[in-house]
XYZ file of C-alpha atoms in Angstrom:
769
model
C 19.512 56.796 52.594
C 18.303 53.975 50.420
C 15.783 51.540 51.917
C 15.845 48.011 50.475
C 12.705 45.831 50.396
C 13.716 42.308 51.493
C 10.963 40.651 49.409
C 12.013 42.440 46.219
C 15.682 41.636 46.894
C 14.803 37.959 47.215
C 12.892 37.996 43.897
C 15.783 39.777 42.167
C 18.254 37.225 43.488
C 16.146 34.352 42.196
C 15.877 35.958 38.752
C 19.644 36.621 38.642
C 20.408 33.056 39.684
C 17.989 31.716 37.044
C 19.756 33.715 34.364
C 23.153 32.400 35.464
C 22.129 28.745 35.547
C 20.350 29.053 32.182
C 23.665 30.139 30.693
C 25.129 26.946 32.112
C 22.544 24.915 30.228
C 19.629 24.797 32.693
C 16.122 26.199 32.280
C 14.186 28.338 34.704
C 11.782 25.462 35.294
C 14.635 23.401 36.839
C 14.413 25.579 39.908
C 11.006 24.126 40.753
C 12.145 20.571 40.078
C 10.302 20.310 36.764
C 12.066 19.945 33.407
C 10.575 21.189 30.126
C 11.409 20.644 26.475
C 11.024 23.707 24.291
C 10.861 23.491 20.517
C 9.374 24.271 17.112
C 7.628 22.035 14.561
C 7.859 22.693 10.831
C 6.404 21.045 7.757
C 8.237 20.481 4.488
C 6.546 19.764 1.142
C 8.415 18.781 -2.002
C 9.456 21.821 -4.009
C 8.435 24.273 -1.250
C 10.011 26.023 1.734
C 9.351 24.650 5.190
C 6.667 26.412 7.219
C 5.594 26.393 10.853
C 2.867 23.869 11.734
C 0.248 25.254 14.088
C -1.814 22.657 15.929
C 0.661 19.773 15.551
C 0.424 17.036 18.203
C 3.521 16.695 20.426
C 3.562 14.057 23.174
C 5.756 11.607 25.066
C 5.459 8.032 23.818
C 3.545 5.744 26.215
C 2.169 8.604 28.354
C -0.748 11.020 28.352
C 1.568 14.050 28.486
C 1.094 16.060 25.331
C 0.355 19.444 23.853
C -0.464 21.149 20.548
C 1.898 23.661 18.936
C 0.898 27.324 18.924
C 2.046 30.315 16.852
C 5.241 29.782 14.860
C 4.887 26.040 15.569
C 6.163 26.554 19.117
C 5.605 24.233 22.087
C 6.814 23.705 25.663
C 6.278 20.238 27.136
C 7.030 18.899 30.632
C 9.413 15.921 30.754
C 7.989 12.616 32.046
C 9.419 11.184 35.243
C 11.439 8.001 35.688
C 11.720 7.003 32.022
C 13.862 7.467 28.906
C 11.680 9.878 26.908
C 10.725 9.468 23.264
C 8.969 12.391 21.639
C 6.222 11.757 19.059
C 5.273 14.560 16.666
C 2.366 14.273 14.223
C 0.268 16.490 12.015
C -2.448 15.789 9.450
C -0.929 15.524 5.986
C 2.630 14.826 7.224
C 4.638 11.771 8.231
C 4.801 11.318 12.016
C 8.214 11.255 13.680
C 9.468 9.637 16.903
C 12.642 11.124 18.435
C 14.684 9.901 21.411
C 15.518 12.824 23.696
C 18.749 12.859 25.703
C 18.677 13.632 29.430
C 20.310 17.039 29.058
C 18.409 18.205 25.971
C 16.168 21.246 26.460
C 15.515 22.539 22.926
C 14.585 20.863 19.657
C 13.480 21.672 16.135
C 11.405 19.045 14.275
C 10.644 19.012 10.549
C 7.888 16.682 9.288
C 7.802 15.567 5.661
C 4.539 15.918 3.749
C 2.519 12.846 2.747
C -0.883 12.432 1.044
C -2.959 12.737 4.232
C -1.779 9.320 5.360
C -0.259 10.083 8.726
C -1.166 6.657 10.087
C 1.081 4.907 7.564
C 4.731 4.484 8.442
C 6.793 3.807 5.339
C 10.467 3.156 5.974
C 11.568 1.999 2.557
C 11.283 3.686 -0.809
C 7.592 4.072 -1.520
C 6.201 3.076 -4.882
C 3.300 4.579 -6.778
C 1.065 1.991 -5.082
C 1.747 0.762 -1.557
C 0.155 -0.725 1.556
C -0.004 0.946 4.961
C 2.561 -0.556 7.320
C 1.082 -0.101 10.786
C -2.703 -0.096 10.439
C -4.549 -3.365 11.260
C -6.822 -2.663 8.266
C -5.138 -3.805 5.043
C -5.345 -0.686 2.890
C -3.783 -0.197 -0.526
C -2.945 3.366 -1.546
C -2.983 4.335 -5.218
C -1.086 7.601 -5.547
C -1.361 10.217 -8.259
C 1.877 8.820 -9.679
C 0.181 5.451 -10.299
C -2.738 7.170 -12.009
C -0.375 8.569 -14.658
C 0.278 5.033 -15.983
C -2.999 5.115 -17.949
C -5.379 7.671 -19.403
C -7.492 7.696 -16.184
C -10.122 10.010 -17.611
C -12.421 9.133 -14.689
C -12.586 6.880 -11.647
C -13.798 3.877 -13.661
C -10.542 4.010 -15.665
C -8.316 4.429 -12.595
C -8.095 0.704 -11.812
C -6.565 -0.478 -15.094
C -3.278 -1.319 -13.346
C -4.857 -2.610 -10.123
C -5.051 -6.318 -9.317
C -7.878 -6.150 -6.774
C -10.548 -4.129 -8.582
C -12.149 -5.161 -11.880
C -13.986 -2.728 -14.146
C -16.339 -3.759 -16.956
C -19.294 -2.504 -18.968
C -22.646 -3.255 -17.320
C -24.343 -3.736 -20.716
C -23.828 -3.188 -24.437
C -25.986 -0.064 -24.864
C -25.782 2.490 -22.018
C -21.992 2.692 -21.607
C -22.378 2.272 -17.828
C -19.345 0.809 -16.061
C -19.306 -1.228 -12.879
C -16.535 -2.334 -10.549
C -16.075 -5.694 -8.871
C -14.244 -6.448 -5.613
C -13.786 -9.885 -3.998
C -15.857 -11.461 -6.777
C -18.936 -9.325 -6.102
C -20.441 -6.291 -7.781
C -19.318 -2.833 -6.706
C -22.688 -2.219 -5.053
C -21.298 -4.164 -2.083
C -18.248 -1.880 -1.873
C -18.640 1.287 0.144
C -17.650 4.269 -2.006
C -16.470 7.396 -0.226
C -15.278 10.853 -1.194
C -12.791 11.993 1.452
C -14.567 9.851 4.074
C -18.070 11.004 3.162
C -20.522 8.545 1.505
C -20.791 8.747 -2.287
C -22.288 6.770 -5.206
C -25.145 5.337 -3.179
C -28.499 4.498 -4.705
C -29.134 6.146 -8.070
C -25.462 7.030 -8.617
C -24.328 3.451 -8.042
C -23.872 2.576 -11.742
C -23.099 5.851 -13.515
C -21.303 7.533 -10.590
C -17.851 6.211 -11.530
C -17.833 8.475 -14.593
C -18.675 11.509 -12.418
C -15.182 11.532 -10.869
C -12.561 13.110 -13.199
C -9.203 11.336 -13.015
C -7.012 14.499 -13.129
C -8.763 15.806 -10.001
C -7.651 12.773 -7.989
C -4.863 12.990 -5.437
C -5.075 9.376 -4.247
C -7.356 6.343 -3.941
C -7.360 3.967 -0.971
C -8.760 0.429 -1.255
C -9.614 -1.645 1.824
C -10.732 -5.235 1.368
C -13.319 -6.708 3.721
C -15.355 -4.739 6.228
C -14.002 -1.283 7.044
C -14.039 0.781 10.228
C -17.384 1.218 12.008
C -16.663 4.953 12.020
C -17.606 5.060 8.335
C -21.004 3.375 8.692
C -22.542 -0.062 8.236
C -22.479 -0.346 4.424
C -19.047 -1.836 3.744
C -19.457 -5.570 2.945
C -16.672 -6.502 0.519
C -14.561 -3.413 1.052
C -14.227 0.329 0.894
C -12.853 2.665 -1.783
C -12.096 6.212 -0.653
C -10.914 8.760 -3.194
C -9.266 12.081 -2.395
C -9.312 15.168 -4.589
C -6.524 17.725 -4.798
C -6.549 20.168 -1.853
C -6.602 23.976 -2.219
C -3.624 24.528 0.116
C -1.327 21.976 -1.560
C -2.442 21.782 -5.217
C -0.737 23.501 -8.135
C -1.769 27.113 -8.708
C -3.070 26.217 -12.149
C -3.570 22.917 -13.970
C -4.860 22.183 -17.462
C -5.420 18.838 -19.192
C -6.696 18.088 -22.675
C -7.250 14.581 -24.063
C -8.881 13.093 -27.151
C -9.139 9.716 -28.872
C -9.894 8.178 -32.253
C -13.444 7.211 -31.203
C -14.684 10.773 -30.980
C -14.073 11.564 -27.300
C -12.767 14.990 -26.288
C -12.171 15.995 -22.689
C -10.826 19.016 -20.842
C -9.916 19.293 -17.149
C -8.744 22.352 -15.295
C -8.369 23.645 -11.782
C -6.914 26.653 -10.035
C -5.991 27.081 -6.367
C -5.583 30.289 -4.377
C -4.221 30.949 -0.884
C -6.196 33.800 0.654
C -3.834 34.576 3.484
C -2.135 32.254 5.981
C -5.296 30.309 6.898
C -7.838 30.378 4.059
C -7.481 28.696 0.672
C -9.921 27.872 -2.103
C -9.988 25.918 -5.344
C -12.153 25.782 -8.452
C -12.203 22.582 -10.520
C -13.875 22.216 -13.921
C -14.404 19.261 -16.231
C -16.169 18.738 -19.562
C -16.253 15.774 -21.931
C -18.086 14.910 -25.100
C -18.573 11.780 -27.182
C -19.755 13.090 -30.551
C -19.147 10.183 -32.921
C -21.691 7.444 -33.642
C -19.727 4.189 -33.813
C -20.931 0.732 -34.848
C -17.816 -1.356 -35.435
C -19.587 -4.731 -35.166
C -22.357 -3.842 -37.670
C -25.284 -4.753 -35.417
C -27.030 -1.399 -36.096
C -26.468 -0.319 -32.436
C -23.979 2.314 -31.332
C -21.104 0.670 -29.470
C -21.130 3.614 -27.077
C -23.735 6.350 -26.634
C -22.978 9.913 -27.626
C -22.809 12.030 -24.485
C -21.998 15.383 -22.937
C -20.972 15.993 -19.324
C -20.211 19.151 -17.363
C -18.753 18.972 -13.853
C -17.973 21.974 -11.629
C -16.598 21.845 -8.082
C -15.640 24.635 -5.676
C -13.965 23.812 -2.358
C -12.640 25.850 0.573
C -10.255 25.104 3.445
C -9.491 26.927 6.678
C -6.603 25.925 8.936
C -6.481 27.795 12.230
C -4.541 27.218 15.416
C -7.308 25.066 16.891
C -9.807 24.405 14.110
C -9.502 22.942 10.619
C -12.542 23.016 8.352
C -13.338 22.212 4.716
C -16.479 22.643 2.650
C -17.441 22.497 -1.009
C -20.198 22.294 -3.613
C -20.288 20.083 -6.726
C -22.721 20.217 -9.672
C -22.884 17.636 -12.493
C -24.971 17.603 -15.649
C -24.859 14.719 -18.140
C -26.871 13.744 -21.204
C -26.539 10.384 -22.976
C -28.207 9.203 -26.179
C -27.654 5.771 -27.656
C -29.325 2.785 -29.240
C -29.621 2.169 -32.949
C -27.601 4.342 -35.300
C -30.631 5.633 -37.233
C -32.676 6.476 -34.105
C -34.153 9.985 -34.165
C -35.436 11.081 -30.782
C -38.005 13.517 -32.153
C -39.494 11.026 -34.595
C -38.889 7.585 -33.040
C -39.169 7.999 -29.269
C -42.116 5.993 -27.937
C -42.522 4.051 -31.200
C -41.170 0.759 -32.575
C -39.604 2.472 -35.597
C -36.136 2.323 -34.030
C -34.678 1.531 -30.599
C -33.072 4.363 -28.656
C -32.094 5.366 -25.141
C -31.832 8.754 -23.476
C -30.459 9.410 -19.990
C -30.572 12.934 -18.544
C -28.850 13.268 -15.156
C -28.574 16.229 -12.794
C -26.650 15.949 -9.533
C -25.945 18.497 -6.797
C -23.790 17.629 -3.773
C -22.155 19.492 -0.916
C -19.999 18.661 2.097
C -18.713 20.284 5.264
C -16.040 18.868 7.587
C -14.595 20.432 10.720
C -12.091 19.288 13.325
C -11.053 20.661 16.701
C -7.388 19.789 17.176
C -6.189 21.652 20.278
C -6.441 19.328 23.268
C -3.980 18.791 26.118
C -4.081 15.022 25.631
C -2.261 13.492 22.626
C -4.286 11.752 19.902
C -7.361 13.695 21.010
C -9.674 15.453 18.583
C -13.297 16.246 17.854
C -14.596 16.068 14.274
C -17.850 16.338 12.403
C -18.762 15.501 8.805
C -21.867 16.520 6.871
C -22.779 15.767 3.258
C -25.795 16.338 1.018
C -26.760 14.904 -2.395
C -29.697 15.481 -4.704
C -29.803 13.248 -7.780
C -32.358 13.289 -10.625
C -32.513 10.940 -13.610
C -35.047 11.209 -16.428
C -34.552 8.442 -18.956
C -36.057 6.098 -21.508
C -34.880 2.702 -22.788
C -36.687 1.704 -25.964
C -40.371 1.847 -24.983
C -39.605 1.798 -21.260
C -39.704 5.050 -19.326
C -37.797 5.505 -16.062
C -37.781 8.532 -13.769
C -36.037 8.688 -10.410
C -35.096 11.135 -7.669
C -32.934 10.741 -4.604
C -32.228 13.188 -1.799
C -29.710 12.174 0.850
C -28.182 13.672 3.976
C -25.374 12.264 6.129
C -23.925 13.540 9.418
C -21.209 12.031 11.600
C -19.900 13.399 14.914
C -16.748 11.750 16.323
C -14.592 12.190 19.410
C -11.202 10.481 19.671
C -8.928 10.240 22.707
C -6.701 7.900 24.732
C -7.243 5.670 27.766
C -4.264 6.101 30.074
C -1.620 6.242 27.356
C -1.276 6.290 23.587
C -1.317 2.490 23.381
C -5.052 2.617 24.065
C -7.165 4.907 21.915
C -10.882 5.037 21.326
C -13.353 6.755 19.034
C -16.979 7.303 19.949
C -19.580 8.901 17.732
C -23.111 9.496 16.527
C -24.330 9.466 12.929
C -27.527 9.816 10.923
C -28.384 8.826 7.352
C -31.428 10.168 5.525
C -32.475 8.892 2.080
C -35.605 9.767 0.118
C -36.144 7.656 -3.051
C -38.799 8.061 -5.728
C -38.511 5.642 -8.686
C -41.050 4.908 -11.428
C -40.627 2.384 -14.276
C -43.281 2.165 -17.005
C -43.216 -0.784 -19.436
C -45.912 -0.167 -22.101
C -45.013 -3.390 -23.937
C -46.208 -5.529 -21.007
C -48.549 -2.935 -19.471
C -46.390 -3.118 -16.357
C -45.621 -0.327 -13.916
C -43.174 -0.520 -11.022
C -43.222 2.231 -8.383
C -40.773 2.490 -5.497
C -41.107 5.192 -2.876
C -38.925 4.861 0.177
C -37.771 7.122 2.963
C -34.933 5.856 5.159
C -34.056 7.549 8.442
C -31.187 5.758 10.179
C -29.649 7.235 13.343
C -26.700 5.332 14.773
C -24.020 5.235 17.459
C -20.614 3.558 17.435
C -17.585 2.816 19.597
C -14.167 1.764 18.317
C -11.196 0.744 20.456
C -7.603 0.504 19.205
C -4.949 -1.333 21.189
C -1.361 -0.956 20.015
C 1.114 -1.981 22.725
C 4.020 -2.181 20.265
C 4.932 -1.975 16.596
C 4.404 -5.735 16.347
C 0.784 -6.003 17.400
C -2.359 -3.910 16.954
C -6.084 -4.576 17.116
C -9.142 -2.499 16.231
C -12.484 -3.636 17.680
C -15.626 -1.758 16.729
C -19.344 -1.914 17.451
C -22.138 0.168 16.044
C -25.893 0.059 16.325
C -28.154 1.801 13.816
C -31.925 2.003 13.908
C -33.827 1.942 10.614
C -37.266 3.528 10.667
C -38.735 0.492 8.819
C -36.486 -2.463 9.626
C -35.374 -1.768 13.193
C -31.908 -2.355 14.674
C -28.860 -3.023 12.528
C -26.085 -4.310 14.797
C -22.591 -4.157 13.257
C -19.570 -5.761 14.979
C -16.141 -5.563 13.306
C -12.638 -6.699 14.233
C -9.223 -6.090 12.631
C -5.936 -7.575 13.867
C -2.351 -6.999 12.761
C 0.631 -9.057 13.931
C 4.192 -8.650 12.677
C 5.807 -12.060 13.102
C 9.207 -10.834 11.890
C 10.608 -7.614 10.483
C 9.540 -8.762 7.030
C 6.416 -10.886 7.637
C 3.063 -9.379 8.677
C -0.332 -11.033 9.206
C -3.674 -9.252 9.162
C -7.089 -10.733 9.882
C -10.549 -9.205 9.768
C -14.145 -10.170 10.456
C -17.343 -8.173 10.458
C -20.868 -7.643 9.297
C -22.284 -5.182 6.786
C -25.688 -4.022 5.525
C -27.002 -2.192 2.494
C -30.340 -1.104 1.025
C -30.622 -2.034 -2.667
C -31.979 0.184 -5.438
C -32.782 -2.718 -7.738
C -33.906 -0.823 -10.830
C -30.893 1.495 -11.110
C -28.343 -1.131 -10.047
C -29.492 -3.569 -12.746
C -29.536 -1.766 -16.131
C -30.750 -5.012 -17.748
C -34.139 -4.555 -16.092
C -34.540 -1.187 -17.811
C -33.217 -2.254 -21.221
C -35.282 -5.418 -21.529
C -38.777 -5.699 -22.977
C -39.563 -8.443 -20.473
C -41.819 -7.695 -17.563
C -40.024 -7.121 -14.261
C -41.777 -9.093 -11.529
C -40.922 -8.704 -7.837
C -41.727 -11.793 -5.775
C -40.566 -9.900 -2.695
C -40.377 -6.200 -2.007
C -36.750 -5.070 -1.568
C -35.778 -4.605 2.065
C -32.117 -4.783 3.055
C -29.091 -6.988 2.457
C -26.937 -8.434 5.229
C -23.632 -10.320 5.077
C -20.596 -11.438 7.074
C -17.097 -11.014 5.685
C -13.928 -12.758 6.897
C -10.417 -12.151 5.610
C -6.737 -13.011 5.984
C -3.962 -10.853 4.509
C -0.269 -11.842 4.553
C 2.526 -9.484 3.530
C 6.132 -10.672 3.047
C 9.067 -8.399 2.203
C 11.566 -10.187 -0.047
C 14.975 -9.697 -1.586
C 14.991 -10.657 -5.290
C 17.887 -9.953 -7.655
C 19.451 -7.980 -4.816
C 16.461 -5.624 -4.796
C 13.495 -5.170 -2.448
C 10.247 -6.914 -3.406
C 6.849 -7.387 -1.775
C 4.601 -10.475 -1.872
C 0.979 -10.139 -0.741
C -1.377 -13.093 -0.268
C -4.998 -12.720 0.758
C -8.202 -14.710 1.092
C -11.677 -13.318 1.794
C -15.080 -14.963 2.182
C -18.472 -13.246 2.108
C -21.569 -15.044 3.449
C -24.955 -13.486 2.809
C -27.746 -13.761 5.353
C -30.110 -11.617 3.280
C -29.745 -10.672 -0.391
C -31.937 -9.417 -3.245
C -31.582 -11.744 -6.254
C -32.205 -10.591 -9.842
C -32.799 -13.787 -11.813
C -32.145 -13.698 -15.572
C -31.790 -17.466 -15.962
C -34.246 -19.071 -18.376
C -36.595 -16.102 -18.447
C -38.777 -16.084 -21.575
C -41.171 -13.225 -20.947
C -40.288 -12.095 -17.423
C -37.344 -11.296 -15.167
C -37.684 -11.992 -11.475
C -36.432 -10.275 -8.338
C -36.728 -12.035 -4.999
C -35.211 -12.444 -1.554
C -32.445 -15.000 -1.060
C -34.482 -16.725 1.636
C -37.883 -15.965 0.158
C -40.588 -18.146 -1.358
C -38.844 -18.459 -4.738
C -35.908 -20.205 -3.010
C -38.144 -22.250 -0.721
C -36.968 -20.083 2.195
C -33.565 -21.778 2.196
C -31.215 -19.888 -0.122
C -27.439 -19.671 0.095
C -25.116 -17.077 -1.360
C -21.365 -16.730 -0.825
C -18.166 -15.492 -2.437
C -14.612 -16.777 -1.955
C -11.733 -14.743 -3.372
C -8.002 -15.586 -3.170
C -5.240 -13.389 -4.605
C -1.454 -13.384 -4.887
C 0.435 -10.226 -5.807
C 4.173 -9.662 -6.321
C 5.753 -6.212 -6.709
C 9.418 -5.689 -7.426
C 11.936 -3.286 -8.944
C 14.598 -5.434 -10.726
C 16.558 -2.336 -11.728
C 16.338 1.325 -10.830
C 13.241 2.910 -12.388
C 11.794 -0.402 -13.600
C 8.652 -1.506 -11.694
C 6.995 -4.884 -12.186
C 3.639 -6.147 -10.889
C 2.442 -9.749 -11.213
C -0.923 -10.832 -9.798
C -3.382 -13.711 -10.022
C -6.844 -14.085 -8.485
C -9.373 -16.926 -8.197
C -13.081 -16.332 -7.477
C -15.625 -18.896 -6.342
C -19.017 -17.163 -6.190
C -22.340 -18.993 -5.929
C -25.962 -17.933 -5.418
C -29.252 -19.798 -5.130
C -31.469 -19.228 -8.168
C -35.012 -20.636 -7.953
C -33.970 -23.148 -5.318
C -30.737 -24.294 -7.033
C -27.229 -23.225 -5.978
C -25.418 -22.056 -9.127
C -22.366 -20.077 -10.111
C -23.151 -16.373 -9.975
C -23.935 -14.821 -13.341
C -21.307 -12.792 -15.226
C -18.597 -13.233 -12.565
C -15.108 -13.996 -13.840
C -13.554 -17.073 -12.257
C -9.962 -15.864 -12.609
C -7.878 -12.829 -13.412
C -4.163 -12.447 -14.139
C -2.389 -9.094 -14.338
C 1.019 -7.970 -15.550
C 2.068 -4.335 -15.286
C 5.461 -3.031 -16.387
C 6.568 0.561 -15.860
C 9.913 2.152 -16.671
C 10.904 5.733 -15.811
C 14.157 7.247 -17.090
C 16.452 9.535 -15.131
C 14.881 12.774 -13.963
C 11.498 11.222 -14.907
C 11.633 12.717 -18.382
C 10.296 9.602 -20.103
C 7.866 7.011 -18.781
C 6.791 3.772 -20.503
C 3.868 1.671 -19.241
C 2.444 -1.654 -20.371
C -0.457 -3.640 -18.859
C -1.750 -7.101 -19.718
C -4.962 -8.516 -18.250
C -6.086 -12.108 -18.663
C -9.799 -12.451 -17.869
C -11.219 -15.852 -17.028
C -14.507 -17.532 -17.870
C -17.866 -16.426 -16.486
C -21.292 -18.098 -16.489
C -23.834 -16.616 -18.910
C -27.589 -16.573 -18.310
C -29.435 -19.717 -19.349
C -31.410 -19.327 -22.540
C -34.857 -20.815 -23.085
C -36.778 -21.176 -26.383
C -40.264 -22.393 -27.140
C -40.477 -25.568 -29.256
C -43.534 -25.211 -31.554
C -43.544 -28.946 -32.392
C -43.386 -30.278 -28.840
C -45.237 -27.223 -27.531
C -42.916 -26.847 -24.579
C -39.958 -24.778 -23.469
C -36.454 -26.054 -24.173
C -33.413 -24.905 -22.174
C -30.104 -24.496 -23.987
C -26.952 -26.051 -22.458
C -25.145 -23.824 -19.974
C -22.796 -21.356 -21.747
C -19.627 -19.690 -20.471
C -17.713 -16.722 -21.807
C -14.250 -17.496 -23.205
C -10.945 -16.552 -21.612
C -9.587 -13.362 -23.212
C -6.629 -10.983 -22.962
C -6.558 -7.170 -23.012
C -3.346 -5.154 -23.452
C -2.773 -1.424 -22.910
C 0.327 0.738 -23.413
C 1.284 4.362 -22.839
C 4.296 6.658 -23.357
C 4.767 9.919 -21.437
C 7.256 12.743 -22.041
C 7.652 15.290 -19.237
C 8.973 18.817 -19.443
C 9.348 21.463 -16.742
C 5.723 22.524 -16.374
C 3.946 20.358 -18.882
C 3.847 16.852 -20.318
C 2.452 15.027 -23.290
C 1.300 11.386 -23.320
C -0.054 8.961 -25.895
C -1.441 5.483 -25.500
C -3.416 2.598 -26.896
C -6.109 0.684 -25.025
C -7.020 -2.798 -26.245
C -3.914 -3.176 -28.400
C -5.114 -6.369 -30.102
C -8.529 -4.875 -30.973
C -10.356 -7.703 -29.189
C -14.153 -7.382 -28.937
C -17.021 -9.603 -27.896
C -18.960 -11.210 -30.725
C -22.671 -10.337 -30.720
C -22.849 -8.454 -27.418
C -26.557 -7.847 -28.125
C -28.754 -10.927 -28.549
C -31.429 -10.557 -31.267
C -30.304 -7.018 -32.112
C -32.486 -7.184 -35.237
C -35.589 -7.608 -33.042
C -35.076 -4.831 -30.465
C -38.718 -4.740 -29.359
C -39.194 -8.480 -28.952
C -38.974 -10.404 -25.674
C -35.815 -12.125 -26.962
C -33.841 -8.862 -27.183
C -31.028 -8.909 -24.597
C -28.187 -6.389 -24.192
C -26.999 -7.633 -20.779
C -24.906 -10.682 -21.785
C -21.807 -8.474 -21.855
C -18.663 -10.280 -20.705
C -15.961 -8.554 -22.786
C -15.081 -5.292 -24.548
C -17.709 -3.787 -26.822
C -15.298 -1.183 -28.188
C -12.182 -2.084 -30.135
C -8.764 -0.450 -30.160
C -8.682 3.050 -28.718
C -5.816 5.466 -29.456
C -5.554 8.608 -27.340
C -3.350 11.682 -27.014
C -3.193 13.991 -24.016
C -1.538 17.179 -22.798
C -1.018 18.339 -19.197
C 0.209 21.705 -17.989
C 0.662 22.972 -14.453
C 2.043 26.045 -12.698
C 3.264 25.645 -9.126
């Protein structure tokens, strides 16, 4: 006789009934009154097979119901009650997707398309090689790797040739140092970042642009005005963040060789390996050499110093189910020698036989980033960033000797989550900045010695709130408070607003404060090159400024094709600023505070910058960029408000690019019109009247620079050739009194135009996927 257990019979009946109703299209969870959506999330990169995404965020739009995918990209998510559900799927490095789910749907498979780590940007139309983020309140321009192929782009300083917002020019006529300019102000007021970690601060501010090889770059993002408080307090006129190639997405092997008619040879290479499903690593190498002494203007000085640079970078990445981490180490060594053609370092250094310069730089940096992605709430994550730099520079400029060291550490801990639903998100965090500076300038000619020793310890905390009730409106409000061990509290409020008036018209506005700590000697090469005594009326402290901006974006239809018109206006008002005064200086150059004694405690300094930019594609494959900018920048010098030195009033840009079918051929042409800039006042001593006489104010002339390049692509390699400065335009007499290099009249800082003439280059690229 068989005895049946009633409890077991009941369980068996429930299981049998569940199987039957599941065949009819119901899930087991329906029996308890709850409905679940089951699915898989995959990622698809160009030229590769799709793969499961582990740790992707999956949540219902407008709710706090969400989950992260597990093995094989799988997820199971409870349906929300009393609403028509829309599913949002996102993952770092891929375009987010929003899907409307029908009432009877129980299973789904989602495939996300790869981007360039720009998941916050929603791009509906065909995306060009340079574009603006659509949904972020912060106006951010993205320069992709495709845009960087329009010019030689040997390093970061050459990556803005086709950009309307950023200007690049030589800082002087001897060292070869390049500097950028944004919103009418020097690049020292722009926060430079490598993958959201601080870079090019302090000693690397001038020469650091040449430490970033162009072929390593994956993308560059440019934000005008103050940036997010998450990235610190230093952004005043904007932020430039550059991304290198990643070990899990880069080509297996890449090789680039380039040379030009002026004696430059450069090689770039990298190789990436996947060490299993989670680990990947990459080794990047760069070397360049300028070996030819060139003096095309016959002033006895080399137009560009001879130099050698070696750059080695190793990075690692781990992507687990809950944790993503990256770390890497970078070492740079560079030697520069310039000055007069006949200068011999062994025989002439420290004498007045011949003028020479020597700059020996060693730089070691490292970073570590980690993120915890697996949280039940959507848009919730925990991240930390650490970076370290040690920079040494041993150099001489004529008779002047300059030695400097900088050691820096940066840490940032951030937690991001939602308040109620995904329309309200917040980020809260703690950070610390440590800088140790040691700078010594010796000027034997004037028996002057300038010593700067400074140790900055700056802990800080920040809170940022993002409100995005719809696709039309979004606001980011941020506050941070940092405490400097010498100068006390640095309070930084920032606000960014985006409003889409129509489908094609978008307004953005921003306002905020920024701070920075100047390294006067390294940021002003003219102080090191000159024989004049450097006199500090005030000891450098910190700089403080407000920035306000308005950005308007209008989608157009021209010639039956899509076009984009961008208009923007930004104003920067300084509350504190360190002024380097080169006006009318006979035997000395002065450095003083904007509101210090030299300006009768009532100085003003501001910058207004307005720009219009039009992008269009008249025919398939033909891209056109037209841009024009006006700068109005003034600073108080010795109690008088004057136009800021060496700042171009206007700039016009034309860029034409044509790519044939299958991208086999590419033709690029760029024209830049550079406006006038005010030159330093010159003063001479009148022996008859026995008094100083000031020359009339001089301005640089308007000039035009043209560049062109042709590229031919094959399956795994390409060859390109180009000409920079097609018309061979150069500045006349870039060095004042070059025949008296050890006199007080010698001046190599009145550089407003090209020192080098026409440059012809040829390059080869090869990659294996």
